[in-house]
PDB file of C-alpha atoms and ligand atoms in Angstrom:
ATOM      1  CA  MET A   1       0.000   0.000   0.000  1.00 77.00           C
ATOM      2  CA  ASP A   2       1.565   3.268  -1.089  1.00 93.00           C
ATOM      3  CA  VAL A   3      -1.010   6.021  -0.852  1.00 95.00           C
ATOM      4  CA  PHE A   4       1.616   8.753  -1.011  1.00 96.00           C
ATOM      5  CA  ALA A   5       2.848   7.522  -4.392  1.00 95.00           C
ATOM      6  CA  ALA A   6      -0.655   7.998  -5.820  1.00 95.00           C
ATOM      7  CA  ILE A   7      -1.075  11.392  -4.160  1.00 96.00           C
ATOM      8  CA  SER A   8       2.288  12.670  -5.343  1.00 96.00           C
ATOM      9  CA  GLN A   9       2.214  11.252  -8.882  1.00 96.00           C
ATOM     10  CA  ARG A  10      -1.414  11.874  -9.937  1.00 97.00           C
ATOM     11  CA  SER A  11      -2.139  14.835 -12.133  1.00 97.00           C
ATOM     12  CA  SER A  12      -5.217  16.067 -13.968  1.00 98.00           C
ATOM     13  CA  VAL A  13      -5.757  14.423 -17.349  1.00 98.00           C
ATOM     14  CA  ARG A  14      -7.231  16.503 -20.154  1.00 98.00           C
ATOM     15  CA  ALA A  15      -6.655  14.116 -23.100  1.00 98.00           C
ATOM     16  CA  TYR A  16      -8.021  10.577 -23.228  1.00 98.00           C
ATOM     17  CA  LYS A  17      -7.543   7.478 -25.363  1.00 98.00           C
ATOM     18  CA  ALA A  18     -10.667   5.976 -26.927  1.00 96.00           C
ATOM     19  CA  THR A  19      -9.975   2.704 -25.062  1.00 98.00           C
ATOM     20  CA  ASP A  20     -12.938   1.848 -22.861  1.00 98.00           C
ATOM     21  CA  VAL A  21     -12.719   1.450 -19.096  1.00 98.00           C
ATOM     22  CA  GLU A  22     -12.972  -2.204 -18.068  1.00 98.00           C
ATOM     23  CA  GLU A  23     -16.049  -3.103 -16.019  1.00 98.00           C
ATOM     24  CA  ASP A  24     -14.005  -4.532 -13.123  1.00 98.00           C
ATOM     25  CA  LYS A  25     -11.967  -1.321 -12.889  1.00 98.00           C
ATOM     26  CA  LEU A  26     -15.074   0.842 -13.001  1.00 98.00           C
ATOM     27  CA  LYS A  27     -16.640  -1.302 -10.295  1.00 98.00           C
ATOM     28  CA  LYS A  28     -13.578  -0.868  -8.072  1.00 98.00           C
ATOM     29  CA  ILE A  29     -13.713   2.906  -8.541  1.00 98.00           C
ATOM     30  CA  LEU A  30     -17.376   2.927  -7.563  1.00 98.00           C
ATOM     31  CA  GLU A  31     -16.524   0.760  -4.547  1.00 98.00           C
ATOM     32  CA  ALA A  32     -13.929   3.347  -3.492  1.00 98.00           C
ATOM     33  CA  VAL A  33     -16.704   5.946  -3.618  1.00 98.00           C
ATOM     34  CA  ARG A  34     -19.091   3.729  -1.680  1.00 98.00           C
ATOM     35  CA  LEU A  35     -16.553   3.120   1.088  1.00 98.00           C
ATOM     36  CA  SER A  36     -15.693   6.795   1.560  1.00 98.00           C
ATOM     37  CA  PRO A  37     -16.462   8.478   4.883  1.00 98.00           C
ATOM     38  CA  SER A  38     -19.256  11.007   5.266  1.00 98.00           C
ATOM     39  CA  ALA A  39     -20.574  13.224   8.082  1.00 98.00           C
ATOM     40  CA  SER A  40     -22.500  11.005  10.537  1.00 97.00           C
ATOM     41  CA  ASN A  41     -22.100   8.288   7.894  1.00 98.00           C
ATOM     42  CA  ARG A  42     -25.143   9.719   6.101  1.00 97.00           C
ATOM     43  CA  GLN A  43     -23.928   8.839   2.597  1.00 98.00           C
ATOM     44  CA  GLU A  44     -26.316  11.325   1.011  1.00 98.00           C
ATOM     45  CA  TRP A  45     -24.866  11.168  -2.439  1.00 98.00           C
ATOM     46  CA  LYS A  46     -25.428   9.784  -5.884  1.00 98.00           C
ATOM     47  CA  PHE A  47     -22.880   9.248  -8.638  1.00 98.00           C
ATOM     48  CA  ILE A  48     -24.047   9.040 -12.230  1.00 98.00           C
ATOM     49  CA  VAL A  49     -21.917   7.041 -14.674  1.00 98.00           C
ATOM     50  CA  VAL A  50     -22.308   8.372 -18.204  1.00 98.00           C
ATOM     51  CA  ARG A  51     -21.111   6.446 -21.259  1.00 98.00           C
ATOM     52  CA  ASN A  52     -23.549   7.689 -23.880  1.00 98.00           C
ATOM     53  CA  LYS A  53     -21.649   9.735 -26.492  1.00 98.00           C
ATOM     54  CA  GLU A  54     -24.347  12.351 -27.003  1.00 98.00           C
ATOM     55  CA  THR A  55     -24.833  12.847 -23.259  1.00 98.00           C
ATOM     56  CA  LYS A  56     -21.073  13.230 -22.721  1.00 98.00           C
ATOM     57  CA  LYS A  57     -20.963  15.860 -25.459  1.00 98.00           C
ATOM     58  CA  LYS A  58     -23.805  17.746 -23.818  1.00 98.00           C
ATOM     59  CA  LEU A  59     -21.946  17.624 -20.490  1.00 98.00           C
ATOM     60  CA  ALA A  60     -18.816  19.002 -22.154  1.00 98.00           C
ATOM     61  CA  LYS A  61     -20.904  21.836 -23.573  1.00 98.00           C
ATOM     62  CA  THR A  62     -22.388  22.680 -20.199  1.00 98.00           C
ATOM     63  CA  ALA A  63     -18.827  22.660 -18.814  1.00 98.00           C
ATOM     64  CA  PHE A  64     -18.039  25.705 -20.935  1.00 98.00           C
ATOM     65  CA  GLY A  65     -16.871  23.633 -23.894  1.00 98.00           C
ATOM     66  CA  GLN A  66     -14.181  21.612 -22.110  1.00 98.00           C
ATOM     67  CA  SER A  67     -14.218  19.127 -24.983  1.00 98.00           C
ATOM     68  CA  PHE A  68     -11.970  16.513 -23.337  1.00 98.00           C
ATOM     69  CA  ILE A  69     -14.908  15.660 -21.066  1.00 98.00           C
ATOM     70  CA  GLY A  70     -16.831  14.394 -24.086  1.00 98.00           C
ATOM     71  CA  GLU A  71     -13.815  12.509 -25.414  1.00 98.00           C
ATOM     72  CA  ALA A  72     -13.286  10.320 -22.351  1.00 98.00           C
ATOM     73  CA  PRO A  73     -15.050   6.927 -22.450  1.00 98.00           C
ATOM     74  CA  VAL A  74     -16.754   7.597 -19.110  1.00 98.00           C
ATOM     75  CA  VAL A  75     -17.891  10.684 -17.253  1.00 98.00           C
ATOM     76  CA  ILE A  76     -18.880  10.477 -13.596  1.00 98.00           C
ATOM     77  CA  VAL A  77     -21.145  13.162 -12.186  1.00 99.00           C
ATOM     78  CA  ALA A  78     -21.102  13.527  -8.400  1.00 99.00           C
ATOM     79  CA  CYS A  79     -24.216  14.761  -6.600  1.00 98.00           C
ATOM     80  CA  GLY A  80     -25.273  15.528  -3.041  1.00 98.00           C
ATOM     81  CA  THR A  81     -28.827  14.350  -2.414  1.00 98.00           C
ATOM     82  CA  GLU A  82     -29.431  16.366   0.774  1.00 97.00           C
ATOM     83  CA  SER A  83     -28.154  19.903   0.700  1.00 95.00           C
ATOM     84  CA  LYS A  84     -29.783  21.185   3.898  1.00 96.00           C
ATOM     85  CA  ALA A  85     -27.644  19.320   6.451  1.00 96.00           C
ATOM     86  CA  ILE A  86     -25.228  21.805   7.990  1.00 97.00           C
ATOM     87  CA  MET A  87     -22.513  20.456  10.258  1.00 97.00           C
ATOM     88  CA  ALA A  88     -21.871  21.975  13.717  1.00 97.00           C
ATOM     89  CA  CYS A  89     -18.836  23.724  12.205  1.00 98.00           C
ATOM     90  CA  GLY A  90     -21.145  25.620   9.855  1.00 98.00           C
ATOM     91  CA  GLN A  91     -20.131  23.866   6.654  1.00 98.00           C
ATOM     92  CA  PRO A  92     -22.726  22.115   4.492  1.00 98.00           C
ATOM     93  CA  ALA A  93     -22.094  18.374   4.809  1.00 98.00           C
ATOM     94  CA  TYR A  94     -22.794  17.475   1.192  1.00 98.00           C
ATOM     95  CA  THR A  95     -20.004  19.473  -0.411  1.00 98.00           C
ATOM     96  CA  VAL A  96     -17.474  18.002   2.011  1.00 98.00           C
ATOM     97  CA  ASP A  97     -18.824  14.439   1.782  1.00 98.00           C
ATOM     98  CA  VAL A  98     -19.076  14.349  -1.990  1.00 98.00           C
ATOM     99  CA  SER A  99     -15.645  15.952  -2.374  1.00 98.00           C
ATOM    100  CA  ILE A 100     -14.020  13.329  -0.149  1.00 98.00           C
ATOM    101  CA  ALA A 101     -15.662  10.550  -2.166  1.00 98.00           C
ATOM    102  CA  CYS A 102     -14.462  12.175  -5.389  1.00 98.00           C
ATOM    103  CA  ALA A 103     -10.923  12.386  -4.028  1.00 98.00           C
ATOM    104  CA  PHE A 104     -10.965   8.691  -3.111  1.00 98.00           C
ATOM    105  CA  MET A 105     -12.377   7.885  -6.563  1.00 98.00           C
ATOM    106  CA  ILE A 106      -9.633   9.856  -8.271  1.00 98.00           C
ATOM    107  CA  LEU A 107      -6.874   8.117  -6.327  1.00 98.00           C
ATOM    108  CA  GLN A 108      -8.358   4.652  -6.916  1.00 98.00           C
ATOM    109  CA  ALA A 109      -8.616   5.427 -10.627  1.00 98.00           C
ATOM    110  CA  TYR A 110      -5.000   6.567 -10.672  1.00 98.00           C
ATOM    111  CA  GLU A 111      -3.810   3.367  -8.989  1.00 97.00           C
ATOM    112  CA  MET A 112      -5.324   1.408 -11.896  1.00 97.00           C
ATOM    113  CA  GLY A 113      -3.734   3.583 -14.585  1.00 98.00           C
ATOM    114  CA  LEU A 114      -6.855   5.633 -15.237  1.00 98.00           C
ATOM    115  CA  GLY A 115      -6.931   9.401 -15.526  1.00 98.00           C
ATOM    116  CA  THR A 116      -9.454  11.905 -14.188  1.00 98.00           C
ATOM    117  CA  CYS A 117      -9.873  15.650 -14.035  1.00 98.00           C
ATOM    118  CA  TRP A 118     -11.994  17.273 -11.378  1.00 98.00           C
ATOM    119  CA  ILE A 119     -14.443  19.553 -13.154  1.00 98.00           C
ATOM    120  CA  GLY A 120     -15.921  22.405 -11.165  1.00 98.00           C
ATOM    121  CA  ALA A 121     -16.620  24.712 -14.087  1.00 98.00           C
ATOM    122  CA  PHE A 122     -20.039  23.621 -15.325  1.00 98.00           C
ATOM    123  CA  LYS A 123     -23.549  25.011 -15.357  1.00 98.00           C
ATOM    124  CA  GLU A 124     -25.408  23.117 -12.671  1.00 98.00           C
ATOM    125  CA  ASP A 125     -28.914  23.825 -13.997  1.00 98.00           C
ATOM    126  CA  GLU A 126     -28.064  22.561 -17.473  1.00 98.00           C
ATOM    127  CA  THR A 127     -26.279  19.497 -16.073  1.00 98.00           C
ATOM    128  CA  LYS A 128     -29.366  18.650 -14.043  1.00 98.00           C
ATOM    129  CA  LYS A 129     -31.598  18.926 -17.103  1.00 98.00           C
ATOM    130  CA  ILE A 130     -29.321  16.700 -19.194  1.00 98.00           C
ATOM    131  CA  LEU A 131     -29.237  13.944 -16.564  1.00 98.00           C
ATOM    132  CA  ASN A 132     -32.769  14.260 -15.205  1.00 98.00           C
ATOM    133  CA  ILE A 133     -31.449  15.187 -11.757  1.00 98.00           C
ATOM    134  CA  PRO A 134     -34.201  16.284  -9.330  1.00 98.00           C
ATOM    135  CA  GLU A 135     -34.457  19.922  -8.260  1.00 97.00           C
ATOM    136  CA  HIS A 136     -33.327  19.397  -4.633  1.00 97.00           C
ATOM    137  CA  VAL A 137     -30.182  17.457  -5.610  1.00 98.00           C
ATOM    138  CA  ARG A 138     -26.933  19.430  -6.008  1.00 98.00           C
ATOM    139  CA  VAL A 139     -24.224  18.649  -8.523  1.00 98.00           C
ATOM    140  CA  VAL A 140     -20.864  19.074  -6.806  1.00 98.00           C
ATOM    141  CA  ALA A 141     -18.424  17.938  -9.475  1.00 98.00           C
ATOM    142  CA  MET A 142     -17.910  15.773 -12.496  1.00 98.00           C
ATOM    143  CA  THR A 143     -14.889  14.010 -13.901  1.00 98.00           C
ATOM    144  CA  PRO A 144     -13.984  12.354 -17.143  1.00 98.00           C
ATOM    145  CA  LEU A 145     -12.497   8.884 -16.634  1.00 98.00           C
ATOM    146  CA  GLY A 146     -10.291   6.989 -19.053  1.00 98.00           C
ATOM    147  CA  TYR A 147      -6.782   6.095 -20.089  1.00 98.00           C
ATOM    148  CA  PRO A 148      -4.547   9.175 -20.323  1.00 98.00           C
ATOM    149  CA  ASP A 149      -3.369  10.264 -23.753  1.00 98.00           C
ATOM    150  CA  GLN A 150      -0.861  12.751 -22.352  1.00 97.00           C
ATOM    151  CA  PRO A 151       2.250  12.582 -20.186  1.00 95.00           C
ATOM    152  CA  PRO A 152       1.832  13.396 -16.476  1.00 93.00           C
ATOM    153  CA  SER A 153       2.062  17.129 -15.897  1.00 92.00           C
ATOM    154  CA  GLN A 154       4.369  18.850 -13.477  1.00 92.00           C
ATOM    155  CA  LYS A 155       3.040  19.832 -10.072  1.00 93.00           C
ATOM    156  CA  PHE A 156       3.149  23.438  -8.962  1.00 96.00           C
ATOM    157  CA  ARG A 157       2.423  23.692  -5.272  1.00 97.00           C
ATOM    158  CA  LYS A 158       3.086  26.129  -2.454  1.00 98.00           C
ATOM    159  CA  SER A 159       5.884  25.128  -0.104  1.00 97.00           C
ATOM    160  CA  LEU A 160       5.126  23.462   3.236  1.00 96.00           C
ATOM    161  CA  ASN A 161       6.009  26.549   5.270  1.00 95.00           C
ATOM    162  CA  GLN A 162       3.557  28.638   3.240  1.00 97.00           C
ATOM    163  CA  ILE A 163       0.618  26.433   4.156  1.00 98.00           C
ATOM    164  CA  PHE A 164       1.405  25.145   7.659  1.00 97.00           C
ATOM    165  CA  SER A 165       1.873  26.849  10.962  1.00 96.00           C
ATOM    166  CA  PHE A 166       2.281  25.283  14.351  1.00 96.00           C
ATOM    167  CA  GLU A 167       0.241  25.789  17.499  1.00 98.00           C
ATOM    168  CA  LYS A 168      -1.560  28.870  16.135  1.00 97.00           C
ATOM    169  CA  TYR A 169      -2.443  30.589  12.860  1.00 97.00           C
ATOM    170  CA  GLU A 170       0.480  32.517  11.473  1.00 94.00           C
TER     171      GLU A 170
HETATM  172  C1  LIG B 201     -12.653  22.090  -7.114  1.00 50.75           C
HETATM  173  C2  LIG B 201     -11.849  21.921  -8.400  1.00 50.75           C
HETATM  174  C3  LIG B 201     -12.384  22.368  -9.587  1.00 50.75           C
HETATM  175  C4  LIG B 201     -11.670  22.183 -10.788  1.00 50.75           C
HETATM  176  N1  LIG B 201     -12.250  22.519 -11.983  1.00 50.75           N
HETATM  177  C5  LIG B 201     -11.589  22.255 -13.125  1.00 50.75           C
HETATM  178  C6  LIG B 201     -12.204  22.478 -14.388  1.00 50.75           C
HETATM  179  O1  LIG B 201     -13.370  22.867 -14.508  1.00 50.75           O
HETATM  180  N2  LIG B 201     -11.479  22.206 -15.505  1.00 50.75           N
HETATM  181  C7  LIG B 201     -10.199  21.727 -15.455  1.00 50.75           C
HETATM  182  O2  LIG B 201      -9.609  21.489 -16.514  1.00 50.75           O
HETATM  183  N3  LIG B 201      -9.600  21.489 -14.274  1.00 50.75           N
HETATM  184  C8  LIG B 201     -10.261  21.736 -13.130  1.00 50.75           C
HETATM  185  N4  LIG B 201      -9.670  21.423 -11.925  1.00 50.75           N
HETATM  186  C9  LIG B 201      -8.328  20.840 -11.899  1.00 50.75           C
HETATM  187  C10 LIG B 201      -7.291  21.811 -11.319  1.00 50.75           C
HETATM  188  O3  LIG B 201      -7.027  22.816 -12.252  1.00 50.75           O
HETATM  189  C11 LIG B 201      -6.038  20.997 -10.975  1.00 50.75           C
HETATM  190  O4  LIG B 201      -6.347  20.006 -10.016  1.00 50.75           O
HETATM  191  C12 LIG B 201      -4.925  21.891 -10.402  1.00 50.75           C
HETATM  192  O5  LIG B 201      -4.479  22.799 -11.388  1.00 50.75           O
HETATM  193  C13 LIG B 201      -3.722  21.066  -9.928  1.00 50.75           C
HETATM  194  O6  LIG B 201      -3.217  20.264 -10.976  1.00 50.75           O
HETATM  195  P1  LIG B 201      -3.156  18.673 -10.879  1.00 50.75           P
HETATM  196  O7  LIG B 201      -4.557  18.149 -10.680  1.00 50.75           O
HETATM  197  O8  LIG B 201      -2.614  18.233 -12.220  1.00 50.75           O
HETATM  198  O9  LIG B 201      -2.266  18.295  -9.738  1.00 50.75           O
HETATM  199  C14 LIG B 201     -10.378  21.597 -10.754  1.00 50.75           C
HETATM  200  C15 LIG B 201      -9.859  21.137  -9.526  1.00 50.75           C
HETATM  201  C16 LIG B 201     -10.594  21.283  -8.374  1.00 50.75           C
HETATM  202  C17 LIG B 201     -10.026  20.722  -7.079  1.00 50.75           C
END
């Protein structure tokens, strides 16, 4: 088990091969989602697996024309099914829960050689119409999923001392 290798080597993939994603790999990715933690273990989420070409194209369009979304063999759309639950810390639970599940999904995909790219730039209303998502459900993110057709990109990150302080906020 080398979680750090996946965390440090993964990068966003914006070009995909036409090769389909094997069913057993897809199932494992969905299992990673299912096993993710959530606030009070509520699991108020739904993940839509899209393989239909026309639907993927429509999703790419609603994501401001990010065409690589439509080119991947699979697109996964991540939704929170209960948006009213606010945690004691003041944060809505669904955005946190769904984001954790997406992060686990992305790392599991990476371990199996599959690429993803977190997509936050999309029109939620249009996405909901395309996928028949009920009014009260919120779309948190989507990601294309498939074999990368690009080399891994370099990571640009702040240094540790820019993002950590000890004992108090500095
Ligand atoms: C919340 C969120 C929203 C993002 N939205 C998009 C997006 O709409 N399109 C895109 O190409 N990348 C998007 N990204 C990917 C980031 O640009 C990328 O993760 C960041 O530049 C770091 O690069 P890396 O993923 O290759 O390490 C998003 C990432 C996050 C976490």
